[in-house]
Each structure stands twice: as C-alpha cells, then as structure tokens.
Short mmCIF file of C-alpha atoms and ligand atoms in Angstrom, two decimals:
data_model
loop_
_atom_site.label_atom_id
_atom_site.label_comp_id
_atom_site.label_asym_id
_atom_site.label_seq_id
_atom_site.Cartn_x
_atom_site.Cartn_y
_atom_site.Cartn_z
CA MET X 1139 -0.03 -0.02 -0.03
CA ASP X 1140 1.42 3.45 -0.87
CA LEU X 1141 1.65 6.26 1.78
CA ILE X 1142 -1.32 8.02 0.42
CA GLU X 1143 -3.65 4.89 0.70
CA GLN X 1144 -2.23 4.16 4.21
CA LEU X 1145 -2.84 7.78 5.37
CA LYS X 1146 -6.39 7.71 4.21
CA LEU X 1147 -7.12 4.49 5.86
CA GLU X 1148 -5.70 5.37 9.24
CA LEU X 1149 -7.18 8.95 9.10
CA LYS X 1150 -10.61 7.54 8.58
CA ASN X 1151 -10.22 5.52 11.72
CA LYS X 1152 -8.69 8.37 13.68
CA ILE X 1153 -11.15 11.32 13.17
CA SER X 1154 -14.91 11.70 12.70
CA LYS X 1155 -16.65 11.32 9.38
CA LYS X 1156 -17.26 15.06 9.33
CA ARG X 1157 -13.60 15.94 9.64
CA TYR X 1158 -12.57 13.12 7.29
CA GLU X 1159 -14.89 14.72 4.68
CA HIS X 1160 -13.36 18.18 5.31
CA THR X 1161 -9.90 16.51 4.59
CA LEU X 1162 -11.09 15.16 1.34
CA ARG X 1163 -12.38 18.63 0.37
CA VAL X 1164 -9.06 20.17 1.21
CA LEU X 1165 -7.42 17.45 -0.90
CA GLU X 1166 -9.52 18.53 -3.85
CA GLN X 1167 -8.69 22.19 -3.36
CA GLY X 1168 -5.01 21.43 -2.65
CA LYS X 1169 -4.72 19.37 -5.93
CA ILE X 1170 -6.17 22.14 -8.03
CA LEU X 1171 -3.63 24.68 -6.55
CA ALA X 1172 -0.70 22.29 -6.69
CA LYS X 1173 -1.36 21.91 -10.57
CA GLU X 1174 -1.76 25.65 -10.90
CA TYR X 1175 1.46 26.32 -9.09
CA ASN X 1176 3.34 23.55 -10.59
CA ILE X 1177 4.32 21.71 -7.54
CA SER X 1178 4.05 17.98 -6.59
CA VAL X 1179 0.43 16.90 -6.23
CA ASN X 1180 1.67 13.79 -4.41
CA LYS X 1181 3.34 15.81 -1.75
CA VAL X 1182 0.38 18.23 -1.23
CA GLU X 1183 -1.86 15.17 -0.80
CA ILE X 1184 0.41 13.74 1.90
CA ALA X 1185 0.42 16.99 3.77
CA VAL X 1186 -3.29 17.55 3.47
CA LEU X 1187 -4.08 14.00 4.81
CA LEU X 1188 -1.89 14.67 7.77
CA HIS X 1189 -2.90 18.24 8.46
CA ASP X 1190 -5.82 17.43 10.81
CA PHE X 1191 -4.70 13.97 11.81
CA CYS X 1192 -4.43 14.91 15.47
CA LYS X 1193 -7.24 17.32 15.77
CA GLU X 1194 -9.45 15.05 17.83
CA MET X 1195 -6.78 13.93 20.31
CA LYS X 1196 -7.09 14.98 23.85
CA ILE X 1197 -5.13 18.08 24.70
CA PHE X 1198 -2.71 16.42 27.19
CA GLU X 1199 -1.94 13.86 24.39
CA LEU X 1200 -1.22 16.76 21.96
CA PHE X 1201 0.95 18.39 24.51
CA GLU X 1202 2.79 15.15 25.24
CA ILE X 1203 3.68 14.72 21.55
CA CYS X 1204 4.75 18.38 21.13
CA LYS X 1205 6.80 18.53 24.29
CA LYS X 1206 9.45 16.23 23.00
CA LYS X 1207 10.35 18.70 20.14
CA ASN X 1208 10.55 21.90 22.14
CA PHE X 1209 8.70 24.01 19.57
CA SER X 1210 9.03 27.58 20.60
CA GLU X 1211 5.76 28.60 18.95
CA ILE X 1212 3.63 26.63 21.25
CA ILE X 1213 4.88 28.36 24.45
CA GLY X 1214 1.77 29.90 26.01
CA TYR X 1215 -0.56 27.72 23.86
CA GLU X 1216 -0.29 24.46 25.95
CA ASN X 1217 -4.00 24.19 26.20
CA SER X 1218 -4.74 25.28 22.69
CA ASN X 1219 -5.94 22.43 20.43
CA GLU X 1220 -6.17 24.96 17.67
CA ILE X 1221 -2.42 25.71 17.76
CA LEU X 1222 -1.14 22.22 18.92
CA HIS X 1223 -2.80 19.91 16.46
CA GLY X 1224 -0.71 20.99 13.53
CA PHE X 1225 2.51 20.71 15.49
CA ALA X 1226 1.47 17.30 16.87
CA ALA X 1227 0.50 16.08 13.37
CA SER X 1228 4.01 17.01 11.96
CA VAL X 1229 5.60 14.92 14.74
CA TYR X 1230 3.20 12.05 13.92
CA GLY X 1231 4.06 12.22 10.21
CA GLU X 1232 7.70 12.04 11.02
CA GLU X 1233 7.69 9.33 13.63
CA LYS X 1234 4.69 7.16 12.63
CA PHE X 1235 4.65 7.49 8.75
CA ARG X 1236 8.46 8.11 8.48
CA ILE X 1237 8.02 11.23 6.48
CA LYS X 1238 11.35 13.01 5.94
CA ASP X 1239 10.45 15.79 3.55
CA LYS X 1240 10.69 19.06 5.53
CA ASP X 1241 8.34 20.87 3.23
CA ILE X 1242 5.58 18.43 3.91
CA LEU X 1243 6.14 18.46 7.52
CA ASN X 1244 6.23 22.30 7.70
CA ALA X 1245 3.10 22.49 5.67
CA VAL X 1246 1.41 20.40 8.34
CA LYS X 1247 2.96 22.10 11.25
CA TYR X 1248 2.05 25.77 10.21
CA HIS X 1249 -1.30 25.02 8.63
CA THR X 1250 -3.25 26.99 11.22
CA ILE X 1251 -0.91 29.84 12.18
CA GLY X 1252 1.21 30.25 9.27
CA ARG X 1253 4.77 31.71 9.55
CA GLU X 1254 7.18 34.01 7.87
CA ASN X 1255 8.67 33.05 4.27
CA MET X 1256 6.24 30.16 3.70
CA SER X 1257 7.07 27.86 0.78
CA ILE X 1258 4.40 27.53 -2.03
CA MET X 1259 3.51 24.03 -0.57
CA GLU X 1260 2.95 25.61 2.88
CA LYS X 1261 0.83 28.36 1.32
CA ILE X 1262 -1.24 25.88 -0.64
CA VAL X 1263 -2.01 23.69 2.41
CA TYR X 1264 -2.82 26.82 4.58
CA LEU X 1265 -5.15 28.26 1.98
CA SER X 1266 -6.70 25.08 0.88
CA ASP X 1267 -7.82 24.42 4.45
CA GLY X 1268 -9.53 27.82 4.65
CA ILE X 1269 -11.27 27.86 1.27
CA GLU X 1270 -12.37 24.21 0.64
CA SER X 1271 -15.86 23.88 -0.80
CA GLY X 1272 -17.40 23.18 2.55
CA ARG X 1273 -16.54 26.52 4.09
CA SER X 1274 -19.06 29.03 4.25
CA TYR X 1275 -17.90 32.22 6.15
CA PRO X 1276 -18.67 35.66 4.71
CA ALA X 1277 -15.35 36.43 2.92
CA VAL X 1278 -14.80 32.88 1.48
CA GLU X 1279 -15.94 33.60 -2.04
CA GLU X 1280 -13.73 36.59 -2.32
CA ILE X 1281 -10.76 34.63 -1.08
CA ARG X 1282 -11.50 31.81 -3.57
CA LEU X 1283 -11.47 34.29 -6.38
CA LEU X 1284 -8.17 35.87 -5.29
CA ALA X 1285 -6.76 32.31 -5.02
CA LYS X 1286 -7.27 31.90 -8.71
CA LYS X 1287 -5.26 35.07 -9.43
CA ASP X 1288 -2.67 35.27 -6.74
CA ILE X 1289 -2.22 33.05 -3.76
CA ASN X 1290 -0.27 35.71 -1.68
CA ASP X 1291 -3.23 38.29 -2.23
CA ALA X 1292 -5.56 35.40 -1.30
CA ILE X 1293 -3.67 34.68 1.93
CA ILE X 1294 -3.27 38.46 2.86
CA TYR X 1295 -7.07 38.91 2.56
CA GLU X 1296 -7.77 35.72 4.52
CA ILE X 1297 -5.48 36.80 7.44
CA ASP X 1298 -7.08 40.16 7.46
CA ARG X 1299 -10.46 38.61 7.85
CA LYS X 1300 -9.21 36.12 10.35
CA ILE X 1301 -7.65 38.99 12.43
CA GLU X 1302 -10.89 40.99 12.44
CA TYR X 1303 -12.68 37.91 13.53
CA LEU X 1304 -10.27 37.21 16.32
CA ILE X 1305 -10.36 40.78 17.39
CA LYS X 1306 -14.20 40.69 17.58
CA LYS X 1307 -14.12 37.51 19.53
CA ASN X 1308 -11.50 39.16 21.85
CA VAL X 1309 -9.06 36.25 21.55
CA ASP X 1310 -5.36 35.98 21.06
CA ILE X 1311 -3.66 36.38 17.63
CA HIS X 1312 -0.65 34.24 17.40
CA ILE X 1313 2.42 36.05 16.52
CA ASN X 1314 3.18 33.86 13.52
CA THR X 1315 0.03 35.01 11.77
CA LEU X 1316 1.21 38.61 12.18
CA LYS X 1317 4.68 37.64 11.03
CA MET X 1318 3.21 35.96 7.98
CA ARG X 1319 1.11 39.05 7.11
CA ASN X 1320 4.15 41.38 7.50
CA PHE X 1321 6.28 39.09 5.37
CA LEU X 1322 3.66 38.99 2.49
CA ILE X 1323 2.97 42.66 2.71
CA ARG X 1324 6.59 43.60 2.39
CA GLU X 1325 7.05 41.26 -0.48
CA LYS X 1326 4.06 42.67 -2.24
CA ASN X 1327 5.30 46.18 -1.62
CA LEU X 1328 8.73 45.41 -3.03
CA ARG X 1329 7.08 43.90 -6.17
CA SER X 1330 4.96 47.06 -6.84
CA ASP X 1331 8.10 49.26 -6.26
CA ARG X 1332 9.90 47.68 -9.15
FE1 LIG V 2876 -6.29 22.06 11.23
FE1 LIG V 2877 -8.37 21.51 8.36
#
C-alpha cells in the first residue's frame, strides 16, 4: 500500500466522518492549486491528509507529543488544540509515517498559524484548508476568487478577515500570523516598487 492509501485508511479510523470529509475537500482544493502552481500533487496530498490527523486527540496527548520537540511557537498555547494539532501532526508524520520531507512536515505544522517566508506548498495547504468547498464564512468567495489570481493576495485577505474575527471575539492572535502577514505585505510592496 502506498503512503497516500495508508494515510487515508488510518485517518478514517482516527477522526470523525465530518472531519474526514473536510480533509477530502481540502485534498480537492489542494490538488487544484498544486497543479496551478506546478508543484508536486503527491506531496500536497500527503500534507493535506496529515494536517488534521491529530485534531481530535485530547489536549494532554497533543501536548505530550509536542513537548518532546521543544517547539518555541507553542509556548503559552499548551491548552490550545487549535495551535497544537498541526505541530503534533507533523511529529506524527515524521515518527509514525516516516516522512522526512521538511516541506511536507512544515506545511502540516504551520497550517493553522502560518509563519514568515512560507514555501508554496505551505501556502497551498494553509489556504486550501481555509477555502475548501465546505467553508461558508462571509469572505470565503472573495478569497476563492483571489486564490485563482494570486495566492499571496488571497492569503493576505484571508489573514485580514481572520484577524478581524479574532479581535471581535476578543481572543489571542498568534505572533506567527502577524509575521506571515508582515512578510507577505513587504514582499508585495517590493514587487510594486519595481
Ligand atoms: Fe487544522
Ligand atoms: Fe483542516
């Protein structure tokens, strides 16, 4: 059995039907973007199948997995499933599925909070998670349209809507999300200065 088949099978047993179906929709979106941006569809598939692998684990289990790795980005988020599940899934991928490709592991790790200087694969997994066909928040159509033109503009717009939402809900904004935005904005301004 190849890795993709194995991941699908194990994922199906590990998470709810609802989340499994979400992953299949992210997979569809991810494949479209991978082709559009000329990167390995196979790698995107592996990263997407892993991205929410640990999402339904108990918080103490997530923390146990992450603790071994001393990830600096999780300090202060020890009780946050939202932040920990991507980090834990990257460890899972490395240890359980023997995935060595750093780009795949980073795409999994940072799919929720992002980071500075993301690779195209990281961007594709991040964005596909947010715009898969089952998503229905107010700005999603606009983000989908932007994704067809420029993935960076789509991510900037997505971050802005996310930040507005987090401010309204009065919750924490992870520093990586702000760093990701700063990086993309600087890059965009450099391009338009030329
Ligand atoms: Fe996730
Ligand atoms: Fe997801």
